[in-house]
PDB file of C-alpha atoms in Angstrom:
ATOM      1  CA  LYS A 140      27.000  20.635  10.862  1.00  0.00           C
ATOM      2  CA  CYS A 141      29.705  19.536   8.415  1.00  0.00           C
ATOM      3  CA  ILE A 142      27.307  16.971   6.703  1.00  0.00           C
ATOM      4  CA  TYR A 143      24.544  19.753   6.404  1.00  0.00           C
ATOM      5  CA  ASP A 144      26.888  22.180   4.848  1.00  0.00           C
ATOM      6  CA  LYS A 145      28.133  19.671   2.386  1.00  0.00           C
ATOM      7  CA  GLY A 146      24.499  19.096   1.193  1.00  0.00           C
ATOM      8  CA  LEU A 147      24.292  15.530   2.364  1.00  0.00           C
ATOM      9  CA  LEU A 148      21.484  15.918   5.020  1.00  0.00           C
ATOM     10  CA  VAL A 149      18.128  15.382   3.628  1.00  0.00           C
ATOM     11  CA  GLN A 150      14.649  14.837   5.126  1.00  0.00           C
ATOM     12  CA  ASP A 151      12.217  12.089   3.755  1.00  0.00           C
ATOM     13  CA  HIS A 152       9.591   9.714   4.919  1.00  0.00           C
ATOM     14  CA  ARG A 153      10.056   6.463   6.741  1.00  0.00           C
ATOM     15  CA  VAL A 154       7.018   4.005   7.143  1.00  0.00           C
ATOM     16  CA  THR A 155       7.320   2.770  10.651  1.00  0.00           C
ATOM     17  CA  PRO A 156       5.045   1.142  13.250  1.00  0.00           C
ATOM     18  CA  TYR A 157       3.374   3.925  15.178  1.00  0.00           C
ATOM     19  CA  CYS A 158       1.118   4.194  18.158  1.00  0.00           C
ATOM     20  CA  PRO A 159      -1.381   7.025  17.791  1.00  0.00           C
ATOM     21  CA  ARG A 160      -2.203   7.071  21.418  1.00  0.00           C
ATOM     22  CA  CYS A 161       1.427   7.052  22.736  1.00  0.00           C
ATOM     23  CA  GLY A 162       2.462   9.186  19.728  1.00  0.00           C
ATOM     24  CA  THR A 163       5.708   7.336  19.185  1.00  0.00           C
ATOM     25  CA  GLY A 164       7.190   4.848  16.723  1.00  0.00           C
ATOM     26  CA  LEU A 165       8.046   1.407  17.810  1.00  0.00           C
ATOM     27  CA  SER A 166      10.947  -0.896  17.154  1.00  0.00           C
ATOM     28  CA  ASP A 167      10.661  -4.271  15.515  1.00  0.00           C
ATOM     29  CA  HIS A 168      11.311  -5.843  19.083  1.00  0.00           C
ATOM     30  CA  GLU A 169       8.496  -3.748  20.503  1.00  0.00           C
ATOM     31  CA  VAL A 170       6.109  -4.673  17.863  1.00  0.00           C
ATOM     32  CA  ALA A 171       6.795  -8.370  18.353  1.00  0.00           C
ATOM     33  CA  GLN A 172       5.521  -8.078  21.879  1.00  0.00           C
ATOM     34  CA  GLY A 173       2.026  -6.752  21.032  1.00  0.00           C
ATOM     35  CA  TYR A 174       0.313  -8.940  18.469  1.00  0.00           C
ATOM     36  CA  LEU A 175      -3.405  -9.643  19.162  1.00  0.00           C
ATOM     37  CA  ASP A 176      -5.877 -11.786  17.326  1.00  0.00           C
ATOM     38  CA  VAL A 177      -8.467  -9.557  15.618  1.00  0.00           C
ATOM     39  CA  THR A 178     -11.250  -9.838  12.839  1.00  0.00           C
ATOM     40  CA  ASP A 179     -11.004  -7.225  10.174  1.00  0.00           C
ATOM     41  CA  PRO A 180     -13.086  -6.685   6.971  1.00  0.00           C
ATOM     42  CA  SER A 181     -11.674  -8.345   3.913  1.00  0.00           C
ATOM     43  CA  VAL A 182     -12.868  -6.619   0.759  1.00  0.00           C
ATOM     44  CA  TYR A 183     -12.615  -7.289  -2.912  1.00  0.00           C
ATOM     45  CA  VAL A 184     -13.002  -4.021  -4.705  1.00  0.00           C
ATOM     46  CA  ARG A 185     -13.683  -3.003  -8.410  1.00  0.00           C
ATOM     47  CA  PHE A 186     -11.204  -0.486  -9.709  1.00  0.00           C
ATOM     48  CA  PRO A 187     -12.669   0.349 -13.453  1.00  0.00           C
ATOM     49  CA  VAL A 188     -10.076   0.743 -15.866  1.00  0.00           C
ATOM     50  CA  THR A 189     -10.157   3.855 -17.825  1.00  0.00           C
ATOM     51  CA  SER A 190      -7.786   3.660 -20.510  1.00  0.00           C
ATOM     52  CA  GLY A 191      -6.883   1.519 -23.591  1.00  0.00           C
ATOM     53  CA  PRO A 192      -9.083  -1.436 -24.919  1.00  0.00           C
ATOM     54  CA  LEU A 193      -9.797  -2.849 -21.352  1.00  0.00           C
ATOM     55  CA  ALA A 194     -11.569   0.483 -20.841  1.00  0.00           C
ATOM     56  CA  ASP A 195     -13.626  -0.034 -23.969  1.00  0.00           C
ATOM     57  CA  ARG A 196     -14.556  -3.386 -22.772  1.00  0.00           C
ATOM     58  CA  LYS A 197     -15.471  -1.899 -19.359  1.00  0.00           C
ATOM     59  CA  VAL A 198     -13.114  -4.347 -17.516  1.00  0.00           C
ATOM     60  CA  ALA A 199     -12.205  -3.523 -13.862  1.00  0.00           C
ATOM     61  CA  LEU A 200      -9.277  -4.420 -11.721  1.00  0.00           C
ATOM     62  CA  LEU A 201     -10.207  -6.506  -8.719  1.00  0.00           C
ATOM     63  CA  VAL A 202      -8.352  -5.616  -5.709  1.00  0.00           C
ATOM     64  CA  TRP A 203      -8.235  -7.185  -2.247  1.00  0.00           C
ATOM     65  CA  THR A 204      -7.518  -5.508   0.916  1.00  0.00           C
ATOM     66  CA  THR A 205      -7.965  -6.028   4.618  1.00  0.00           C
ATOM     67  CA  THR A 206      -7.331  -2.225   5.445  1.00  0.00           C
ATOM     68  CA  PRO A 207     -10.282  -0.532   3.803  1.00  0.00           C
ATOM     69  CA  TRP A 208      -9.439   2.655   5.480  1.00  0.00           C
ATOM     70  CA  THR A 209      -6.351   2.969   3.287  1.00  0.00           C
ATOM     71  CA  LEU A 210      -8.652   3.019   0.239  1.00  0.00           C
ATOM     72  CA  VAL A 211      -9.144   6.916   0.694  1.00  0.00           C
ATOM     73  CA  SER A 212      -5.218   7.295   0.174  1.00  0.00           C
ATOM     74  CA  ASN A 213      -5.016   5.001  -2.864  1.00  0.00           C
ATOM     75  CA  THR A 214      -2.508   6.227  -5.453  1.00  0.00           C
ATOM     76  CA  ALA A 215      -1.762   3.158  -7.506  1.00  0.00           C
ATOM     77  CA  VAL A 216      -2.251  -0.531  -8.027  1.00  0.00           C
ATOM     78  CA  ALA A 217       0.679  -3.000  -8.178  1.00  0.00           C
ATOM     79  CA  VAL A 218       1.019  -6.118 -10.090  1.00  0.00           C
ATOM     80  CA  ASN A 219       3.753  -8.855 -10.365  1.00  0.00           C
ATOM     81  CA  PRO A 220       5.687  -8.405 -13.645  1.00  0.00           C
ATOM     82  CA  ASP A 221       6.338 -12.219 -13.720  1.00  0.00           C
ATOM     83  CA  VAL A 222       2.749 -13.398 -13.140  1.00  0.00           C
ATOM     84  CA  THR A 223       0.050 -13.999 -15.773  1.00  0.00           C
ATOM     85  CA  TYR A 224      -3.075 -11.972 -15.340  1.00  0.00           C
ATOM     86  CA  VAL A 225      -6.586 -12.844 -16.850  1.00  0.00           C
ATOM     87  CA  VAL A 226      -9.785 -11.120 -17.746  1.00  0.00           C
ATOM     88  CA  ALA A 227     -12.273 -13.257 -16.389  1.00  0.00           C
ATOM     89  CA  LYS A 228     -16.129 -13.444 -16.273  1.00  0.00           C
ATOM     90  CA  PRO A 229     -17.603 -14.908 -12.920  1.00  0.00           C
ATOM     91  CA  ALA A 230     -20.255 -17.535 -13.295  1.00  0.00           C
ATOM     92  CA  GLY A 231     -23.650 -16.071 -13.744  1.00  0.00           C
ATOM     93  CA  SER A 232     -22.238 -12.593 -14.240  1.00  0.00           C
ATOM     94  CA  ASP A 233     -21.545 -10.386 -17.066  1.00  0.00           C
ATOM     95  CA  GLU A 234     -18.800  -8.341 -15.507  1.00  0.00           C
ATOM     96  CA  LEU A 235     -15.143  -8.471 -16.641  1.00  0.00           C
ATOM     97  CA  LEU A 236     -12.610  -8.621 -13.866  1.00  0.00           C
ATOM     98  CA  ILE A 237      -8.839  -8.691 -13.877  1.00  0.00           C
ATOM     99  CA  VAL A 238      -7.068 -11.155 -11.334  1.00  0.00           C
ATOM    100  CA  ALA A 239      -3.964 -13.237 -11.366  1.00  0.00           C
ATOM    101  CA  GLU A 240      -4.521 -16.513 -13.084  1.00  0.00           C
ATOM    102  CA  PRO A 241      -3.511 -18.658 -10.044  1.00  0.00           C
ATOM    103  CA  LEU A 242      -6.067 -16.905  -7.967  1.00  0.00           C
ATOM    104  CA  VAL A 243      -9.079 -17.059 -10.263  1.00  0.00           C
ATOM    105  CA  GLU A 244     -11.127 -19.579  -8.383  1.00  0.00           C
ATOM    106  CA  GLN A 245     -10.303 -18.298  -5.065  1.00  0.00           C
ATOM    107  CA  ALA A 246     -11.232 -14.606  -5.914  1.00  0.00           C
ATOM    108  CA  LEU A 247     -14.142 -15.238  -8.468  1.00  0.00           C
ATOM    109  CA  GLY A 248     -15.536 -18.819  -7.306  1.00  0.00           C
ATOM    110  CA  GLU A 249     -15.930 -22.036  -9.249  1.00  0.00           C
ATOM    111  CA  GLY A 250     -16.959 -21.875 -12.910  1.00  0.00           C
ATOM    112  CA  ALA A 251     -15.425 -18.302 -13.923  1.00  0.00           C
ATOM    113  CA  GLU A 252     -14.572 -18.009 -17.509  1.00  0.00           C
ATOM    114  CA  ILE A 253     -11.276 -16.897 -18.639  1.00  0.00           C
ATOM    115  CA  LEU A 254     -11.470 -14.724 -21.678  1.00  0.00           C
ATOM    116  CA  ASP A 255      -7.933 -13.419 -22.018  1.00  0.00           C
ATOM    117  CA  ARG A 256      -4.434 -13.771 -20.598  1.00  0.00           C
ATOM    118  CA  MET A 257      -1.634 -11.072 -20.348  1.00  0.00           C
ATOM    119  CA  PRO A 258       1.757 -10.770 -18.490  1.00  0.00           C
ATOM    120  CA  GLY A 259       1.736  -8.376 -15.711  1.00  0.00           C
ATOM    121  CA  THR A 260       4.050  -6.188 -17.682  1.00  0.00           C
ATOM    122  CA  ALA A 261       1.255  -5.380 -20.012  1.00  0.00           C
ATOM    123  CA  LEU A 262      -0.730  -3.761 -17.240  1.00  0.00           C
ATOM    124  CA  GLU A 263       1.835  -1.215 -16.343  1.00  0.00           C
ATOM    125  CA  HIS A 264       0.522   2.253 -16.612  1.00  0.00           C
ATOM    126  CA  VAL A 265      -2.942   1.121 -17.261  1.00  0.00           C
ATOM    127  CA  THR A 266      -5.065   3.806 -15.694  1.00  0.00           C
ATOM    128  CA  TYR A 267      -8.218   3.434 -13.552  1.00  0.00           C
ATOM    129  CA  SER A 268     -10.865   5.130 -11.499  1.00  0.00           C
ATOM    130  CA  ARG A 269      -9.994   5.204  -7.800  1.00  0.00           C
ATOM    131  CA  PRO A 270     -12.336   4.165  -5.134  1.00  0.00           C
ATOM    132  CA  PHE A 271     -12.629   7.258  -3.362  1.00  0.00           C
ATOM    133  CA  ASP A 272     -12.317  11.051  -4.390  1.00  0.00           C
ATOM    134  CA  LEU A 273     -12.118  12.378  -0.738  1.00  0.00           C
ATOM    135  CA  VAL A 274      -8.664  13.756  -0.789  1.00  0.00           C
ATOM    136  CA  ASP A 275      -6.605  15.457  -3.742  1.00  0.00           C
ATOM    137  CA  ILE A 276      -4.085  12.976  -5.193  1.00  0.00           C
ATOM    138  CA  PRO A 277      -2.585  14.468  -8.366  1.00  0.00           C
ATOM    139  CA  ASP A 278      -0.743  12.402 -11.100  1.00  0.00           C
ATOM    140  CA  ALA A 279      -1.611   9.167  -9.995  1.00  0.00           C
ATOM    141  CA  HIS A 280      -3.955   6.056 -10.299  1.00  0.00           C
ATOM    142  CA  PHE A 281      -2.241   3.865 -12.672  1.00  0.00           C
ATOM    143  CA  VAL A 282      -0.881   0.226 -12.464  1.00  0.00           C
ATOM    144  CA  GLY A 283       2.763  -0.247 -11.492  1.00  0.00           C
ATOM    145  CA  LEU A 284       5.013  -3.084 -11.224  1.00  0.00           C
ATOM    146  CA  ALA A 285       6.224  -4.719  -7.880  1.00  0.00           C
ATOM    147  CA  ASP A 286       8.218  -7.953  -7.219  1.00  0.00           C
ATOM    148  CA  TYR A 287       6.753  -8.079  -3.766  1.00  0.00           C
ATOM    149  CA  VAL A 288       3.157  -8.995  -4.998  1.00  0.00           C
ATOM    150  CA  THR A 289       2.363 -12.519  -4.571  1.00  0.00           C
ATOM    151  CA  VAL A 290      -0.292 -14.968  -5.588  1.00  0.00           C
ATOM    152  CA  GLU A 291      -0.753 -16.714  -2.171  1.00  0.00           C
ATOM    153  CA  ASP A 292      -4.057 -14.928  -1.452  1.00  0.00           C
ATOM    154  CA  GLY A 293      -6.337 -12.064  -2.597  1.00  0.00           C
ATOM    155  CA  THR A 294      -6.378 -11.366  -6.299  1.00  0.00           C
ATOM    156  CA  GLY A 295      -2.605 -10.593  -7.130  1.00  0.00           C
ATOM    157  CA  LEU A 296      -3.491  -6.940  -7.460  1.00  0.00           C
ATOM    158  CA  VAL A 297      -2.317  -4.719  -4.587  1.00  0.00           C
ATOM    159  CA  HIS A 298      -3.692  -1.273  -3.920  1.00  0.00           C
ATOM    160  CA  GLN A 299      -0.989   1.285  -2.961  1.00  0.00           C
ATOM    161  CA  ALA A 300      -1.289   3.803  -0.134  1.00  0.00           C
ATOM    162  CA  PRO A 301       2.418   5.067   0.280  1.00  0.00           C
ATOM    163  CA  ALA A 302       1.876   6.640   3.547  1.00  0.00           C
ATOM    164  CA  PHE A 303       0.713   3.420   5.149  1.00  0.00           C
ATOM    165  CA  GLY A 304       3.238   0.719   3.896  1.00  0.00           C
ATOM    166  CA  ALA A 305       6.954   0.386   3.267  1.00  0.00           C
ATOM    167  CA  ASP A 306       6.582  -1.491  -0.026  1.00  0.00           C
ATOM    168  CA  ASP A 307       3.868   0.920  -1.180  1.00  0.00           C
ATOM    169  CA  LEU A 308       6.379   3.706  -0.417  1.00  0.00           C
ATOM    170  CA  ALA A 309       9.052   2.075  -2.468  1.00  0.00           C
ATOM    171  CA  VAL A 310       6.702   1.797  -5.577  1.00  0.00           C
ATOM    172  CA  ALA A 311       5.740   5.370  -5.079  1.00  0.00           C
ATOM    173  CA  ARG A 312       9.193   6.571  -5.214  1.00  0.00           C
ATOM    174  CA  ARG A 313      10.093   4.592  -8.361  1.00  0.00           C
ATOM    175  CA  TYR A 314       7.049   5.808 -10.095  1.00  0.00           C
ATOM    176  CA  GLY A 315       7.154   9.556  -8.824  1.00  0.00           C
ATOM    177  CA  LEU A 316       3.887   9.023  -7.041  1.00  0.00           C
ATOM    178  CA  PRO A 317       2.637  11.387  -4.170  1.00  0.00           C
ATOM    179  CA  VAL A 318       2.684  10.391  -0.472  1.00  0.00           C
ATOM    180  CA  VAL A 319      -0.698  11.541   0.769  1.00  0.00           C
ATOM    181  CA  ASN A 320      -1.561  11.173   4.408  1.00  0.00           C
ATOM    182  CA  PRO A 321      -5.040  12.206   5.516  1.00  0.00           C
ATOM    183  CA  ILE A 322      -4.642  10.648   8.992  1.00  0.00           C
ATOM    184  CA  GLU A 323      -3.596  13.049  11.833  1.00  0.00           C
ATOM    185  CA  PRO A 324      -0.784  11.750  14.407  1.00  0.00           C
ATOM    186  CA  ASP A 325      -3.553  10.770  16.891  1.00  0.00           C
ATOM    187  CA  GLY A 326      -4.747   8.182  14.518  1.00  0.00           C
ATOM    188  CA  HIS A 327      -8.043  10.043  13.392  1.00  0.00           C
ATOM    189  CA  PHE A 328      -8.878  11.249   9.736  1.00  0.00           C
ATOM    190  CA  SER A 329      -8.426  14.902   9.304  1.00  0.00           C
ATOM    191  CA  PRO A 330     -11.825  16.651  10.135  1.00  0.00           C
ATOM    192  CA  ASP A 331     -12.073  18.180   6.667  1.00  0.00           C
ATOM    193  CA  VAL A 332     -12.053  14.743   4.795  1.00  0.00           C
ATOM    194  CA  PRO A 333     -15.552  14.016   3.721  1.00  0.00           C
ATOM    195  CA  LEU A 334     -17.313  10.819   4.846  1.00  0.00           C
ATOM    196  CA  VAL A 335     -14.783   9.673   7.428  1.00  0.00           C
ATOM    197  CA  GLY A 336     -13.477  13.093   8.875  1.00  0.00           C
ATOM    198  CA  GLY A 337     -12.584  12.815  12.613  1.00  0.00           C
ATOM    199  CA  MET A 338     -12.944   9.061  12.674  1.00  0.00           C
ATOM    200  CA  PHE A 339     -10.169   6.677  14.291  1.00  0.00           C
ATOM    201  CA  PHE A 340      -8.596   5.080  11.264  1.00  0.00           C
ATOM    202  CA  LYS A 341      -9.653   1.318  12.163  1.00  0.00           C
ATOM    203  CA  ALA A 342     -13.403   2.663  13.191  1.00  0.00           C
ATOM    204  CA  ALA A 343     -13.697   4.065   9.652  1.00  0.00           C
ATOM    205  CA  ASP A 344     -13.635   0.630   8.016  1.00  0.00           C
ATOM    206  CA  PRO A 345     -17.590   0.016   8.350  1.00  0.00           C
ATOM    207  CA  THR A 346     -18.250   3.256   6.836  1.00  0.00           C
ATOM    208  CA  ILE A 347     -15.956   2.688   4.041  1.00  0.00           C
ATOM    209  CA  VAL A 348     -17.299  -0.805   3.138  1.00  0.00           C
ATOM    210  CA  ALA A 349     -20.960   0.474   3.301  1.00  0.00           C
ATOM    211  CA  ASP A 350     -20.077   3.266   0.885  1.00  0.00           C
ATOM    212  CA  LEU A 351     -18.390   0.917  -1.407  1.00  0.00           C
ATOM    213  CA  ARG A 352     -21.412  -1.422  -1.355  1.00  0.00           C
ATOM    214  CA  GLU A 353     -23.728   1.661  -2.097  1.00  0.00           C
ATOM    215  CA  ARG A 354     -21.914   2.729  -5.215  1.00  0.00           C
ATOM    216  CA  GLY A 355     -21.452  -0.855  -6.565  1.00  0.00           C
ATOM    217  CA  LEU A 356     -17.777  -0.993  -6.273  1.00  0.00           C
ATOM    218  CA  LEU A 357     -17.877  -3.882  -3.597  1.00  0.00           C
ATOM    219  CA  HIS A 358     -17.459  -7.291  -5.291  1.00  0.00           C
ATOM    220  CA  ARG A 359     -17.397  -9.227  -2.081  1.00  0.00           C
ATOM    221  CA  ALA A 360     -16.656  -8.650   1.656  1.00  0.00           C
ATOM    222  CA  GLU A 361     -16.114 -11.318   4.447  1.00  0.00           C
ATOM    223  CA  ASP A 362     -14.641 -11.343   7.924  1.00  0.00           C
ATOM    224  CA  TYR A 363     -10.751 -12.112   7.933  1.00  0.00           C
ATOM    225  CA  ALA A 364      -9.288 -13.356  11.289  1.00  0.00           C
ATOM    226  CA  HIS A 365      -5.636 -12.685  11.733  1.00  0.00           C
ATOM    227  CA  SER A 366      -2.973 -11.517  13.984  1.00  0.00           C
ATOM    228  CA  TYR A 367      -2.570  -7.581  14.091  1.00  0.00           C
ATOM    229  CA  PRO A 368       0.252  -5.529  15.939  1.00  0.00           C
ATOM    230  CA  HIS A 369      -0.965  -3.511  18.930  1.00  0.00           C
ATOM    231  CA  CYS A 370       0.981  -1.313  21.234  1.00  0.00           C
ATOM    232  CA  TRP A 371       2.799  -3.391  24.065  1.00  0.00           C
ATOM    233  CA  ARG A 372       2.045  -0.184  26.440  1.00  0.00           C
ATOM    234  CA  CYS A 373      -1.555   0.479  25.904  1.00  0.00           C
ATOM    235  CA  ASP A 374      -3.183  -2.199  23.316  1.00  0.00           C
ATOM    236  CA  THR A 375      -4.120   0.515  20.899  1.00  0.00           C
ATOM    237  CA  ALA A 376      -4.113  -0.797  17.189  1.00  0.00           C
ATOM    238  CA  LEU A 377      -0.710   0.238  15.541  1.00  0.00           C
ATOM    239  CA  ILE A 378      -0.800   2.059  12.313  1.00  0.00           C
ATOM    240  CA  TYR A 379       2.159   1.736   9.771  1.00  0.00           C
ATOM    241  CA  TYR A 380       2.920   5.486   9.343  1.00  0.00           C
ATOM    242  CA  ALA A 381       4.928   7.619   7.096  1.00  0.00           C
ATOM    243  CA  LEU A 382       6.904   9.829   9.660  1.00  0.00           C
ATOM    244  CA  PRO A 383       9.607  12.459   8.692  1.00  0.00           C
ATOM    245  CA  SER A 384      13.124  11.197   9.058  1.00  0.00           C
ATOM    246  CA  TRP A 385      16.495  12.464   8.330  1.00  0.00           C
ATOM    247  CA  TYR A 386      18.989  10.749   6.038  1.00  0.00           C
ATOM    248  CA  ILE A 387      22.491  11.272   4.968  1.00  0.00           C
ATOM    249  CA  ARG A 388      23.285  10.884   1.296  1.00  0.00           C
ATOM    250  CA  THR A 389      25.830   8.236   1.586  1.00  0.00           C
ATOM    251  CA  THR A 390      25.380   7.412  -2.109  1.00  0.00           C
ATOM    252  CA  ALA A 391      26.520  10.818  -2.928  1.00  0.00           C
ATOM    253  CA  VAL A 392      30.138  10.002  -1.435  1.00  0.00           C
ATOM    254  CA  LYS A 393      30.144   6.361  -2.225  1.00  0.00           C
ATOM    255  CA  ASP A 394      33.406   6.622  -4.339  1.00  0.00           C
ATOM    256  CA  ALA A 395      35.237   8.532  -1.704  1.00  0.00           C
ATOM    257  CA  LEU A 396      34.210   6.181   0.996  1.00  0.00           C
ATOM    258  CA  LEU A 397      35.328   3.251  -0.947  1.00  0.00           C
ATOM    259  CA  ARG A 398      38.631   5.013  -1.830  1.00  0.00           C
ATOM    260  CA  LEU A 399      39.331   5.749   1.906  1.00  0.00           C
ATOM    261  CA  LYS A 400      38.346   2.023   2.844  1.00  0.00           C
ATOM    262  CA  GLY A 401      40.997   1.031   0.398  1.00  0.00           C
ATOM    263  CA  VAL A 402      43.615   3.322   1.910  1.00  0.00           C
ATOM    264  CA  TRP A 403      42.716   2.325   5.538  1.00  0.00           C
ATOM    265  CA  ARG A 404      43.164  -1.503   4.517  1.00  0.00           C
ATOM    266  CA  THR A 405      46.680  -0.479   3.197  1.00  0.00           C
ATOM    267  CA  TYR A 406      47.851   1.748   5.856  1.00  0.00           C
ATOM    268  CA  GLY A 407      45.441   1.474   8.781  1.00  0.00           C
ATOM    269  CA  SER A 408      47.208  -1.237  10.797  1.00  0.00           C
ATOM    270  CA  GLY A 409      50.621   0.486  10.607  1.00  0.00           C
TER     271      GLY A 409
END
């Protein structure tokens, strides 16, 4: 109560592994007990640029994800500020796509033509058209910078859904982006969400992929075999889920804590 009275208690979100069947979060130790080998869709999706010279040239960001269901909640795209990105044209195609230079061949195939190069920092705040307009997400949909983005696989551009990833949530906080969560605690999309309303989050992937293909936004799709965390109690696929959590604003009293630590070191043993 003293902490609350001093204005140091605050509620915020924390992304944690969560079992929608059991209705509870899991510790890292519990998550380690439940990994299963699964096959998920791996999709490369076009996000058309809507601002600046890149938009005039009809360039699109090429984003890779193995969780198509999270695209409904997309708020941003992250790039690495220290990586070189290129505008490239796949062999036999006239479309222009932005990918990380080290991943051009992996993402676009052999023979892709590189037309321009730019640092990741040059893409910051570039706006784009989001893949789905199923939920209201205001003041969003631009490129941000994030050191965690790698060039080991995918395209070097990572779509952001802050309610379903700790790294995504950190980027959202840095850029003032909203945390939008259309999935109920039981793991199903809210009934009022068009296209996927009422579907279990993992079961929505085929519908999401089919819709992207129908609207011409799907560049490529393939199966992706990997190890995915499941609940050790019931074998339900876990979801990384933004749960409300309570925090103490220790930073607000940092100076006092350090001062008292110094006093304890001087007089504490006596």
